[in-house]
Each structure stands twice: as C-alpha cells, then as structure tokens.
XYZ file of C-alpha atoms in Angstrom:
655
model
C 50.744 49.029 -33.883
C 50.633 45.542 -32.314
C 52.907 44.669 -30.057
C 52.091 40.849 -30.304
C 49.284 38.795 -32.128
C 48.662 34.911 -31.140
C 46.556 32.118 -32.203
C 45.556 29.772 -29.623
C 43.226 26.342 -29.464
C 40.577 27.083 -26.426
C 42.408 23.753 -24.939
C 45.598 26.272 -24.589
C 47.000 25.340 -27.121
C 49.564 28.260 -29.352
C 49.316 27.605 -32.682
C 50.931 30.438 -34.280
C 51.797 33.925 -32.907
C 53.996 37.063 -33.904
C 55.878 39.258 -31.722
C 57.104 43.089 -32.046
C 60.887 43.153 -31.668
C 60.362 45.878 -29.097
C 58.034 43.981 -26.758
C 58.924 41.544 -24.508
C 57.603 38.105 -24.559
C 56.859 37.942 -20.774
C 54.558 40.980 -20.722
C 52.603 39.823 -23.446
C 52.272 36.194 -22.085
C 51.113 37.242 -18.622
C 48.860 39.633 -20.284
C 47.053 36.922 -22.362
C 47.404 34.566 -18.939
C 45.221 37.185 -17.492
C 42.914 37.489 -20.220
C 41.957 33.386 -19.940
C 42.158 33.654 -16.625
C 39.883 37.015 -16.021
C 37.482 36.771 -19.113
C 37.170 33.669 -20.734
C 37.094 30.968 -18.615
C 34.530 33.318 -16.769
C 32.710 33.657 -19.854
C 32.743 37.343 -19.612
C 32.958 37.525 -23.559
C 30.986 40.951 -23.273
C 33.912 42.717 -22.408
C 34.849 44.852 -25.311
C 38.512 45.636 -24.604
C 40.478 43.745 -21.590
C 42.992 45.978 -19.945
C 46.486 44.589 -17.873
C 48.904 47.298 -16.973
C 49.888 49.101 -19.699
C 48.666 47.363 -22.195
C 45.414 46.493 -24.053
C 43.829 42.767 -25.513
C 41.013 42.537 -27.673
C 39.750 39.042 -28.725
C 38.087 37.248 -31.239
C 36.409 33.725 -30.485
C 36.022 31.399 -33.927
C 33.584 28.572 -32.305
C 33.891 26.059 -35.510
C 37.466 25.385 -34.719
C 37.137 26.308 -30.740
C 39.827 29.162 -31.554
C 40.964 32.678 -29.643
C 43.014 35.224 -31.729
C 43.830 37.789 -29.654
C 45.662 41.253 -30.297
C 47.930 42.907 -27.825
C 48.763 46.359 -28.116
C 49.598 49.383 -25.709
C 46.656 51.184 -24.116
C 47.541 54.510 -24.799
C 46.756 53.879 -28.480
C 43.478 54.336 -30.179
C 43.646 51.570 -33.357
C 40.009 51.554 -34.906
C 41.012 48.843 -37.275
C 41.574 45.887 -34.595
C 37.564 44.579 -34.694
C 38.104 44.311 -38.400
C 41.742 43.086 -38.214
C 40.800 40.320 -36.368
C 37.731 39.571 -38.628
C 40.097 39.307 -40.964
C 43.071 36.812 -40.002
C 39.936 34.599 -38.478
C 39.027 34.081 -41.726
C 42.190 33.682 -44.005
C 43.596 31.549 -40.587
C 40.629 29.155 -41.011
C 40.539 29.331 -44.587
C 44.221 28.667 -45.059
C 44.776 25.667 -42.576
C 41.304 24.274 -42.659
C 42.087 20.757 -43.247
C 44.639 20.759 -40.594
C 41.886 22.077 -38.018
C 39.558 19.665 -39.186
C 41.500 16.854 -38.600
C 42.976 18.053 -35.293
C 46.855 17.938 -36.779
C 47.632 20.912 -34.289
C 51.336 19.734 -33.796
C 52.398 20.820 -37.616
C 53.524 24.254 -38.416
C 51.604 26.555 -39.320
C 52.827 29.418 -41.808
C 51.011 32.355 -41.495
C 53.588 35.156 -41.016
C 53.251 36.448 -44.810
C 49.616 36.450 -44.629
C 49.456 38.580 -41.256
C 51.574 41.477 -42.372
C 50.041 42.030 -45.809
C 46.015 41.895 -43.990
C 47.909 43.943 -41.479
C 49.761 46.403 -43.798
C 46.317 46.896 -45.402
C 44.460 47.207 -42.152
C 47.006 50.089 -41.554
C 46.857 51.777 -44.907
C 43.301 51.741 -44.902
C 43.326 53.729 -41.773
C 45.898 56.187 -42.649
C 43.402 57.338 -45.818
C 40.761 57.499 -44.058
C 42.301 59.684 -41.230
C 43.640 61.929 -44.232
C 40.454 62.860 -46.013
C 39.031 65.892 -44.639
C 35.757 65.723 -43.330
C 33.860 67.886 -45.715
C 30.501 69.358 -43.205
C 27.025 68.240 -43.948
C 24.868 69.845 -47.325
C 22.083 71.420 -46.386
C 20.205 69.114 -47.958
C 21.577 66.005 -45.880
C 20.549 67.742 -42.933
C 17.220 67.496 -41.014
C 16.807 71.059 -41.155
C 16.173 70.954 -45.111
C 13.466 67.864 -44.776
C 11.447 70.353 -42.463
C 8.550 72.534 -44.406
C 6.114 74.772 -43.708
C 3.362 72.414 -43.629
C 5.254 70.016 -41.301
C 5.446 72.824 -39.035
C 1.888 73.378 -39.048
C -0.334 71.864 -36.477
C -3.252 69.466 -37.424
C -6.576 68.722 -35.572
C -8.345 66.294 -36.889
C -6.103 65.329 -39.659
C -7.088 68.298 -41.552
C -4.540 71.156 -41.797
C -6.250 74.223 -39.984
C -5.742 77.636 -42.182
C -6.474 79.977 -39.771
C -4.985 81.094 -36.578
C -6.367 81.637 -33.447
C -7.320 85.088 -32.444
C -4.760 87.139 -29.939
C -5.927 87.378 -26.223
C -3.649 90.289 -25.743
C -5.478 93.660 -26.238
C -4.947 94.966 -29.965
C -4.164 98.524 -31.258
C -6.838 101.193 -31.396
C -6.553 100.650 -35.660
C -7.194 97.007 -35.328
C -10.246 97.884 -32.817
C -11.844 100.538 -35.594
C -10.879 97.575 -38.404
C -13.434 95.470 -35.967
C -15.665 97.504 -34.973
C -18.435 96.136 -36.748
C -17.895 92.920 -35.009
C -17.402 94.404 -31.335
C -20.074 92.577 -29.775
C -18.641 89.076 -31.432
C -15.356 89.732 -29.902
C -16.885 90.458 -26.591
C -18.739 87.364 -26.822
C -15.837 85.442 -28.174
C -13.986 87.179 -24.258
C -16.500 86.217 -22.058
C -16.498 82.791 -23.595
C -12.673 82.535 -22.618
C -13.848 83.230 -19.120
C -16.147 79.906 -19.130
C -15.069 76.789 -17.422
C -13.160 73.877 -19.841
C -16.298 72.163 -20.857
C -17.940 75.529 -22.153
C -14.485 76.027 -24.125
C -14.722 73.016 -25.333
C -18.383 73.102 -26.834
C -17.400 76.939 -27.968
C -14.717 75.666 -30.477
C -17.017 73.587 -32.078
C -18.638 76.459 -33.478
C -18.868 76.698 -37.358
C -16.483 78.548 -39.743
C -17.395 79.546 -43.133
C -14.001 78.218 -44.482
C -14.828 78.969 -48.342
C -15.154 83.065 -47.195
C -11.455 82.646 -45.656
C -10.281 80.751 -48.555
C -11.465 83.491 -50.978
C -10.422 86.586 -48.958
C -6.823 84.924 -48.594
C -7.054 84.742 -52.508
C -8.123 88.523 -53.083
C -6.370 89.991 -49.786
C -8.843 91.659 -48.421
C -9.860 91.727 -45.217
C -13.555 89.012 -44.325
C -14.526 91.456 -41.934
C -15.026 94.320 -44.138
C -16.792 92.279 -47.270
C -20.685 92.390 -46.853
C -21.762 90.602 -49.278
C -19.989 87.106 -49.089
C -20.187 87.493 -44.972
C -23.895 87.336 -44.743
C -23.263 83.768 -43.792
C -20.947 84.450 -41.169
C -23.044 87.152 -39.442
C -25.629 84.719 -39.658
C -23.742 81.436 -37.614
C -22.224 84.469 -35.259
C -25.881 85.234 -34.401
C -26.478 81.572 -33.766
C -23.324 81.073 -31.642
C -24.327 83.958 -29.476
C -27.634 83.288 -28.563
C -26.402 79.583 -27.989
C -23.943 81.168 -25.675
C -26.567 83.919 -24.101
C -29.037 81.116 -23.242
C -26.322 78.761 -21.453
C -25.226 82.223 -19.761
C -28.807 83.106 -18.316
C -29.916 79.534 -17.190
C -27.124 77.805 -14.454
C -26.092 74.963 -14.593
C -28.822 72.154 -13.167
C -25.686 70.815 -10.915
C -25.205 74.199 -9.284
C -28.741 74.772 -8.532
C -29.644 71.718 -7.545
C -26.714 70.799 -5.562
C -26.973 72.132 -1.771
C -23.907 71.530 0.309
C -25.103 69.959 3.342
C -23.247 71.453 6.552
C -20.154 69.178 7.475
C -20.640 67.686 10.842
C -18.731 69.486 13.762
C -15.782 67.119 14.917
C -15.611 66.368 18.544
C -11.589 67.097 19.521
C -10.491 64.279 21.355
C -7.510 65.153 23.284
C -4.040 63.275 23.168
C -3.646 59.683 24.448
C -1.134 58.411 26.141
C 1.698 56.101 24.469
C 0.834 52.621 25.620
C 4.316 50.827 25.961
C 4.714 47.256 25.276
C 5.531 47.160 29.188
C 3.428 49.142 30.334
C 2.575 49.314 34.207
C 5.351 46.889 35.310
C 8.056 48.038 37.218
C 10.639 50.010 35.492
C 13.600 47.010 36.617
C 11.794 44.999 33.607
C 12.997 47.991 31.160
C 16.716 48.144 32.791
C 19.329 45.735 30.630
C 22.716 47.461 32.119
C 23.064 44.224 34.095
C 26.799 42.815 34.184
C 27.590 40.262 31.466
C 27.198 37.533 33.965
C 23.817 37.604 34.368
C 23.306 37.499 29.894
C 22.791 33.520 30.047
C 19.276 34.075 32.533
C 18.196 36.598 29.320
C 14.772 35.323 28.323
C 14.746 33.946 24.814
C 12.685 35.361 21.993
C 11.057 32.710 19.829
C 10.880 34.682 16.548
C 14.686 34.795 16.784
C 14.753 30.255 16.659
C 11.346 28.736 16.639
C 12.486 25.514 16.391
C 14.736 25.472 19.400
C 15.859 21.498 18.256
C 17.818 22.740 15.569
C 20.280 23.602 18.073
C 23.626 21.535 17.385
C 22.384 20.714 13.725
C 24.201 23.099 11.949
C 28.282 21.737 12.506
C 29.839 21.838 9.256
C 29.257 23.735 6.265
C 26.405 25.528 5.488
C 23.116 24.006 4.170
C 22.030 24.774 0.426
C 19.392 26.292 -0.771
C 15.614 25.481 -0.175
C 14.960 25.263 -3.673
C 15.089 21.939 -5.042
C 16.529 21.506 -8.717
C 13.712 18.593 -9.967
C 11.163 21.670 -9.049
C 12.865 24.277 -11.002
C 13.445 21.628 -14.079
C 10.227 20.903 -14.005
C 9.340 24.917 -14.640
C 11.846 25.173 -16.542
C 10.839 21.882 -19.123
C 7.378 23.413 -19.900
C 8.807 25.890 -21.448
C 10.286 29.010 -20.030
C 12.669 31.155 -22.499
C 13.135 28.194 -24.758
C 9.934 28.459 -26.869
C 11.226 32.003 -28.156
C 14.098 29.614 -30.578
C 10.940 27.866 -32.532
C 12.314 31.127 -35.037
C 15.548 29.712 -35.565
C 15.500 26.622 -38.587
C 17.982 24.040 -38.181
C 20.196 22.405 -40.606
C 22.722 25.326 -41.410
C 25.562 27.132 -39.305
C 24.287 29.950 -37.201
C 25.117 33.047 -38.399
C 24.536 36.725 -36.900
C 21.689 37.815 -38.553
C 20.076 34.368 -36.838
C 21.295 34.537 -33.389
C 20.529 38.460 -32.977
C 16.580 38.443 -32.813
C 17.287 35.298 -30.095
C 19.289 37.231 -28.245
C 17.416 40.540 -27.978
C 14.848 38.432 -26.246
C 17.401 36.523 -24.274
C 18.387 40.266 -22.848
C 14.608 41.384 -22.338
C 13.981 37.899 -20.320
C 17.606 38.364 -17.763
C 15.978 42.031 -17.598
C 12.906 40.490 -16.486
C 14.834 38.442 -14.026
C 16.278 41.267 -12.233
C 20.015 41.058 -14.039
C 21.447 44.889 -14.622
C 20.774 45.940 -18.132
C 24.342 46.595 -18.815
C 24.867 42.815 -17.411
C 22.554 40.863 -19.599
C 23.830 43.049 -22.315
C 27.119 41.682 -22.064
C 26.057 38.433 -20.796
C 23.774 38.454 -24.249
C 26.848 39.077 -26.516
C 29.160 36.140 -24.897
C 26.711 33.623 -25.546
C 26.032 35.362 -29.264
C 29.845 35.223 -29.654
C 29.749 31.657 -28.798
C 26.943 30.595 -30.794
C 28.083 32.174 -34.106
C 29.658 29.373 -36.998
C 27.958 26.570 -34.388
C 26.547 24.157 -37.282
C 23.394 22.264 -35.981
C 20.809 20.055 -37.462
C 17.331 19.620 -35.992
C 14.847 21.716 -33.923
C 15.580 19.865 -30.762
C 19.770 20.826 -31.568
C 18.929 24.561 -31.429
C 17.279 24.228 -28.153
C 19.754 22.038 -26.757
C 22.563 24.497 -28.260
C 21.688 27.568 -27.020
C 20.310 25.762 -23.390
C 23.573 24.476 -22.840
C 26.003 27.675 -24.028
C 23.969 29.834 -21.676
C 23.949 27.571 -18.829
C 27.962 26.721 -19.133
C 27.871 30.797 -19.092
C 26.295 31.319 -16.017
C 27.738 28.146 -14.237
C 31.415 29.155 -15.202
C 30.230 33.272 -13.818
C 28.577 32.157 -10.575
C 30.911 29.259 -9.457
C 33.657 30.506 -7.181
C 37.034 31.225 -9.208
C 39.180 30.260 -5.776
C 38.724 27.852 -2.539
C 36.223 29.222 -0.161
C 36.088 27.319 2.729
C 35.411 29.633 6.248
C 35.672 27.223 8.405
C 39.529 25.329 6.945
C 40.457 29.215 7.244
C 39.601 29.664 10.973
C 41.264 26.377 11.910
C 44.774 27.720 10.279
C 44.576 31.162 11.894
C 43.916 29.583 15.395
C 46.646 27.451 14.427
C 49.210 30.351 13.557
C 47.776 31.571 16.736
C 45.589 35.151 15.939
C 41.818 34.914 15.163
C 40.437 35.095 11.946
C 38.569 38.234 11.034
C 35.436 38.807 8.607
C 34.176 42.643 8.110
C 30.867 43.552 7.084
C 29.660 46.563 4.905
C 26.670 47.630 3.055
C 24.448 50.448 2.380
C 21.492 51.588 4.657
C 18.967 48.352 5.756
C 20.206 45.622 3.786
C 20.693 43.412 7.612
C 24.166 43.783 8.682
C 23.361 42.939 11.604
C 21.069 40.472 11.605
C 22.693 38.284 9.262
C 26.195 38.838 11.172
C 24.059 36.978 14.080
C 23.236 34.050 11.892
C 26.655 33.801 10.927
C 27.951 33.886 14.603
C 25.478 31.093 15.245
C 26.848 29.060 12.253
C 30.149 29.789 14.075
C 29.036 28.674 17.805
C 27.221 25.384 16.317
C 30.773 24.280 14.897
C 32.858 25.436 18.322
C 34.013 28.306 17.962
C 33.990 31.439 20.247
C 33.307 34.806 18.289
C 34.265 38.361 19.256
C 31.318 40.556 17.789
C 32.897 44.231 17.509
C 30.373 47.385 17.436
C 32.207 49.749 14.569
C 28.120 51.158 14.101
C 29.174 54.223 15.713
C 26.756 56.399 13.694
C 23.490 54.679 13.945
C 21.467 54.943 16.811
C 20.371 51.989 18.806
C 23.244 49.981 16.539
C 24.823 48.678 19.635
C 21.864 47.959 21.406
C 20.632 45.521 18.680
C 24.187 43.835 18.808
C 24.384 43.228 22.655
C 20.333 41.878 22.028
C 21.918 39.389 19.696
C 24.721 38.068 22.144
C 22.218 37.601 24.840
C 19.833 35.520 22.757
C 23.294 33.376 21.243
C 24.744 32.764 24.882
C 21.433 31.838 26.195
C 20.927 29.469 23.375
C 24.880 27.799 23.899
C 25.421 28.899 27.696
C 28.836 28.455 29.313
C 27.811 25.077 30.655
C 27.612 23.597 27.294
C 31.057 24.628 26.392
C 33.195 23.455 29.320
C 32.542 27.325 31.194
C 33.625 29.216 28.122
C 31.189 32.335 26.797
C 30.917 31.505 22.974
C 29.428 35.066 22.030
C 31.466 38.780 23.352
C 30.330 41.698 22.193
C 33.142 44.426 22.515
C 31.723 48.152 22.294
C 32.952 51.409 23.154
C 30.075 53.697 22.780
C 29.079 55.939 19.624
C 30.821 59.081 17.768
C 34.411 56.996 18.282
C 36.732 56.087 15.893
C 35.768 52.545 14.164
C 39.010 51.726 12.603
C 40.338 52.082 16.326
C 37.358 50.300 17.770
C 38.035 47.031 15.603
C 41.541 47.391 16.231
C 41.146 47.044 20.041
C 38.653 44.110 19.335
C 41.270 41.649 17.823
C 43.958 42.736 20.295
C 41.493 41.852 23.203
C 39.876 38.928 21.231
C 43.747 37.251 20.500
C 44.325 37.609 24.373
C 41.474 35.859 25.274
C 41.836 32.768 22.313
C 38.834 34.127 20.791
C 38.448 32.523 16.889
C 36.580 34.894 14.906
C 36.250 38.443 15.110
C 33.142 39.264 13.109
C 33.530 43.676 12.554
C 29.976 45.251 12.129
C 29.982 48.528 10.314
C 27.803 51.333 9.721
C 25.335 51.270 6.982
C 26.929 54.251 4.518
C 25.300 54.632 0.695
C 28.009 54.568 -1.648
C 28.579 58.218 -2.553
C 28.775 59.458 0.814
C 32.282 60.353 0.597
C 33.088 60.909 4.220
C 31.936 57.632 5.520
C 33.422 55.571 2.738
C 37.002 57.069 3.674
C 35.752 55.893 7.033
C 35.802 52.201 5.423
C 38.680 52.034 3.562
C 40.560 53.281 7.128
C 39.445 50.367 8.899
C 39.540 47.868 6.122
C 43.309 49.325 5.391
C 44.400 49.366 9.075
C 42.763 46.160 10.644
C 43.486 43.751 7.144
C 40.693 41.418 7.927
C 40.902 38.058 6.383
C 37.396 38.451 4.615
C 35.814 41.254 3.413
C 31.801 40.726 2.691
C 29.522 43.198 1.070
C 25.914 42.443 2.034
C 23.700 43.612 -0.937
C 19.825 42.990 -1.035
C 18.715 40.557 -3.447
C 15.795 42.715 -4.470
C 18.097 44.868 -6.643
C 18.887 44.958 -10.018
C 21.188 47.959 -11.461
C 21.479 49.697 -8.436
C 23.702 46.603 -7.584
C 26.062 47.140 -10.180
C 26.276 50.694 -8.893
C 27.118 50.040 -5.398
C 29.682 47.493 -5.935
C 31.588 49.580 -8.092
C 31.925 52.629 -5.757
C 32.332 50.251 -3.183
C 35.548 48.949 -4.768
C 36.413 52.126 -6.414
C 36.277 54.127 -2.705
C 38.270 51.089 -0.752
C 41.027 51.660 -3.865
C 41.322 55.022 -3.893
C 41.498 55.868 -0.176
C 43.848 52.839 0.559
C 47.612 53.885 0.895
C 48.640 50.561 0.413
C 50.260 49.307 -3.033
C 47.712 46.383 -3.442
C 44.580 47.817 -1.313
C 42.466 45.178 -0.138
C 38.968 44.865 -1.910
C 35.534 42.776 -1.491
C 36.343 39.214 -1.417
C 33.209 37.879 -1.286
C 29.128 39.062 -1.076
C 26.372 37.964 0.912
C 22.837 38.337 -0.388
C 20.045 39.051 2.053
C 16.050 38.872 1.913
C 16.871 36.266 -0.965
C 13.457 34.560 0.480
C 11.855 37.626 -1.240
C 12.154 37.352 -4.874
C 10.927 33.857 -6.188
C 12.619 33.186 -9.394
C 14.123 36.845 -9.895
C 17.784 35.929 -9.193
C 19.474 37.997 -11.552
C 20.889 40.157 -8.740
C 23.263 37.283 -8.133
C 24.513 37.184 -11.653
C 24.744 41.245 -11.753
C 27.130 41.290 -8.276
C 28.886 38.596 -9.129
C 30.149 39.431 -12.559
C 30.866 42.965 -11.789
C 33.292 41.957 -9.079
C 33.954 38.495 -10.089
C 33.989 37.427 -6.548
C 31.908 34.582 -5.095
C 28.574 34.325 -3.034
C 29.639 33.425 0.149
C 26.452 33.791 1.888
C 22.593 34.160 1.170
C 19.954 35.212 3.524
C 16.373 33.651 3.372
C 14.884 34.885 6.435
C 14.595 36.391 10.177
C 16.152 33.576 12.463
C 19.337 32.212 12.800
C 19.116 29.161 10.891
C 17.901 30.937 7.932
C 21.745 31.007 6.463
C 22.214 28.852 3.345
C 25.061 28.543 0.920
C 24.013 29.345 -2.991
C 23.231 26.349 -5.015
C 24.738 26.997 -8.522
C 23.094 24.816 -10.588
C 19.494 25.800 -9.208
C 19.839 29.499 -9.542
C 20.792 29.035 -13.480
C 17.885 26.971 -13.287
C 15.670 29.629 -11.989
C 16.932 32.092 -14.033
C 16.017 30.172 -17.126
C 12.430 29.693 -16.276
C-alpha cells in the first residue's frame, strides 16, 4: 500500500498529493526532498528505486508538461504494480488537466482524488488476482527439450548428415573379431593410420565410403561385411586405400629426409657481471642521506621534479584549469562525433520509446568506448531517454540539438559539485580556529598518492602555507624515503630565507611497522603546537578486497577525522573504478563505530594526461559517489596539477 503520492512540477510546485492517514507527512516530504536533491537535480534518473530510511521512492517524469510523479511506500514491501501504476496515473492526470497544464494555470485546484483511488484499486486488485492464480508447470511441448529431435542431435559435416559412426578405438570382444575376420587387414591398416600425424589423418578421412551399400544393409538389417555380392566395390576401394597408405609409409617424408639438423653453436658461458650503480666509483658519503633537517635546503635539485623553475611563485590562488581548450573540443564535436547517429530519427513528431531506444543503444556503446563503466553508461542513457520521451521536435536539426542539449545538461549537472569546494578558504577558517587543516589520501596500489601529495604540497607552499606531511605508509618499503626526497626538494625550491626563516615543509615519520592512525594523530598534535597550517596524511596503497588494510584505513579516518578524505584513482580505469569506490566507501562505513561515519569527500584523478578523450572514469567515479573531482594530475612535475573543467570534459565525451 502506498504511503504518499505527489504530482510536482520541475519548479518545485506541488500540484496534488495523497497522504495515508497512518503516515506522517513530514517524513514523506523529507524523503521527496532527498529524492529531488540526490536524483533529480544530479540527473540520476537511471536509478530504479531510491531508498531513504525505511521508505522507498519511485518516480516517473512527464516531459511534455515537465511534471514529476512520485510514489512513496515502505521499503520492506515488494509492490510489483508501482511502475504500471505511475504510467496510468501520468496518462490520466495529463488527460484530465491538459488545458490547465498547457496554459500554466498551476494555481487552480486539481481534483484528482476519485481517479487516483480508482486506478489504485484496479492496480491492487489485478495484483491480487495474479498472485492468487496457481502457477502451472510448463507442458512438455512448451519446454525447449521438446524441440530437440534425433536429427538435431546428430552432428553434420559439410552440410550433410552423417549416417555412420566412427569405429571405436577400444578393443572389441572375440565375437566381433570373428565377424570382422575377413577384413582384419583393413582394420589393422586403420589402426596404423591412427598413429600417423595430423596431416595423414586428414588425408585418411577423405577415403571413399560406399553409402549405397550402407543404406541397403540398414534396410535389410544385415552386416555389410558379410555380404560378398554387394561389397565388391568396398573391397576395391579398401584395396586402393591400403596401397596409398603403404606407399606413404614406405617412403619417408621429404622434409625428414632432406633436413639435416646443423649442430648448434656452443655458447661460451660468461661470468656474472657486477652491478653498476648510479654513483659507482664515488665515495660512500655521496650515498649518505641521513643528514639532519638543517641541511635539507642544500640538497641538490633534480630537474625532472620542476624543469622550469621560473614557475616558482606563479601558482598562488586556485589551481589552474585543464590545458584542453574548449574551442578545440567544440571543433571536434561539430565535425560529427556520436551525433551522426541521429540521422535515423525523423523530425516533426513526438518522440516515443520506439524512436529513442535505437539511439540510446548507440549512445550507451559510445559512452562505454569512452571508458565509462557499463552500469553507469546504462543508467545515464536511461536518464537521458526519460527526458527525451514525449519531447515534440520539428526538424532534423531540432533532433540533434535536443539530444545534445539533454545529454550535455545531464553530464554537466553530474560533474558540477553539489557543495562549495574551496580548500584555501577552508584552510584559513581552520587556521583562525587555532587548528591545522587535515587531508587524508587513500587509494589502491600504484595510483600516485605520494606524487600527487607532493604536487598539492607545492601548491599550498605557493600560497604561503606551512605543510606537515605525515608518513603513515608504514607498509611499503621505501615509502618514507620517497616522502623525505620530496620534502628535501620542496624545501630547496622554497628555502626558509624566502619565508621569514620558516621551514615550509616538514616530514613527520616514525618508521615502519607502526600504527598508522597513531602516527597521524601525533602528526596533527605536532602541527598544532608548531603552527603548521595543513597536515597531509599519506596512507598505504591497498586493494579494495584486503579486509585487514581496509580496517586500518577506517580506523585512521575514524580516529583523526580529517577535514577532507581524497580518493586517488587512475583515469585509465573503467569498470574497476566503480568497484574500488563502492568497496572503499562500504569499508569506511562498516568498520566505523560512529553514528555518521565519514566517507570519501572528494576524488583526485591521476594520469589524466594519458587518456586523450577517454574521460569516462571521471563520470563513473562522480556518479557512484556523488562527490566532486577536486584535482586531476597531468604529469610528473610539481606544477602538473589541474582543476577539472566540466565543460571541456563533457565536450570530449561527446566527440
């Protein structure tokens, strides 16, 4: 039974609603607001059922009058008639109030209670009748087994039905040997032929068989081997076949006779060469990196970390946008792209499901080719299809512009952050409150967490913020040394002399094998006492199905409560991105003891410079979490950090 039903315009005006007496109105209104906020506004129309607490919500969109029909019922109920009920209500409501809706008279009263109860009663009674009917088993004629005949189970070769079976390779009894005594030589020849290589077997299969004799013997039910009158041709054929076979066996193959293997040249075994290191021949003092923190600014710079040092001091403010210009992507899009498939649609009519389905299938394949996860591509195309059904278009250009606009709006709403995202402002607010701003980085192995952490550190230093790096990757060998190398280079690029004697980057480390959550907590306390502005927590890479490491990550997030939890993912992945994000979020929720566990707050896409126009991973990750993409990594240097340009990504996706 439905608890609540409402007809709402896309502008948010409630035209008509029905409330069950046993259900609180406030609970249903909160559920519908959550549906509008998380599904309608973010273009997630592909979701079949939206759950909010103990309630389940289903929606249906009418594109002709921009109406939203919402049904609310208890999540524990399995109501199979809701989809058809929504369609019937939509059809009846638009037919009854077509003139009012067309003229926009939304302030008038919509008396729809009688029709609603009638349609609901019909739907519920039909469901009861269907459930009351006993389910009869299928008859044998309705099953697939009845369609299988003897002829369909016999294998065919060359389009003709095989009448005879191959002789068995197993030894037969004495009685069968006596019956086949006349042809013992032929059987021996066949056994010898089976020992030949594949080429000889293929040639032996081409031997002629007297099919007429076989058919006549089947009719008389007499073995063909005992009929001497009708078997003369068979004997002649067997004789010729045996002669061919003996000739082949008596003359060895030319390849085997003529080919003489040349002796292999003897290899002189060389001794093991010594390993040549990068600093081979130099004093061991060049390999000693155990100097104190005071000498870190005199560390020699590596040019590959920052090839152009003239960029120092130019990255203050917000992170720069992507390098891909909108003009280039628009030129590529205007040249054709996936919208060339729309020529199958005819303008001048209302789009129906039959018109839209072929286009949506091609659209789904196009999105999957752009590296969008298959499930996400299906939901996106379903959402676009729901918006296209019922649209009245005029010409072919109208079809193209309508579909392009619909898809563009859906993707832009999906990628646009639903909340304010200004890290520099959040850092200043935390600084004014007397605490450091904390960011935690998590993700699977090898996605570039430490490298992108160093890029973000360089950007924060450019904005005159002191950064504490917490080395909480106590699992991977060399993780602490990697962060120590980045700390040396960052302090060399921004020496204390340029910042009033303050060391801008400090590495907080406690070695390997320690508790990561404890190291992060001590690092935050140390940063608070020493006036550091930001704490960046580097964690170990872990696979999403590694339960012990996922528990350790959940403990670190729960104990330290970072202001921003970033998931670092590769832009190369497709379906794997969905699995990673779902299991990371699930682990953070399942292994937390808080009433509202903290989950992933943002996404950092690494290796974005390697994907060209296959930007589907950004769509998949944003769709599955509902969280924004905060940064994208476009290279290996400290300045290769960009902000996602939503319009450029959408244009690249539609090429």
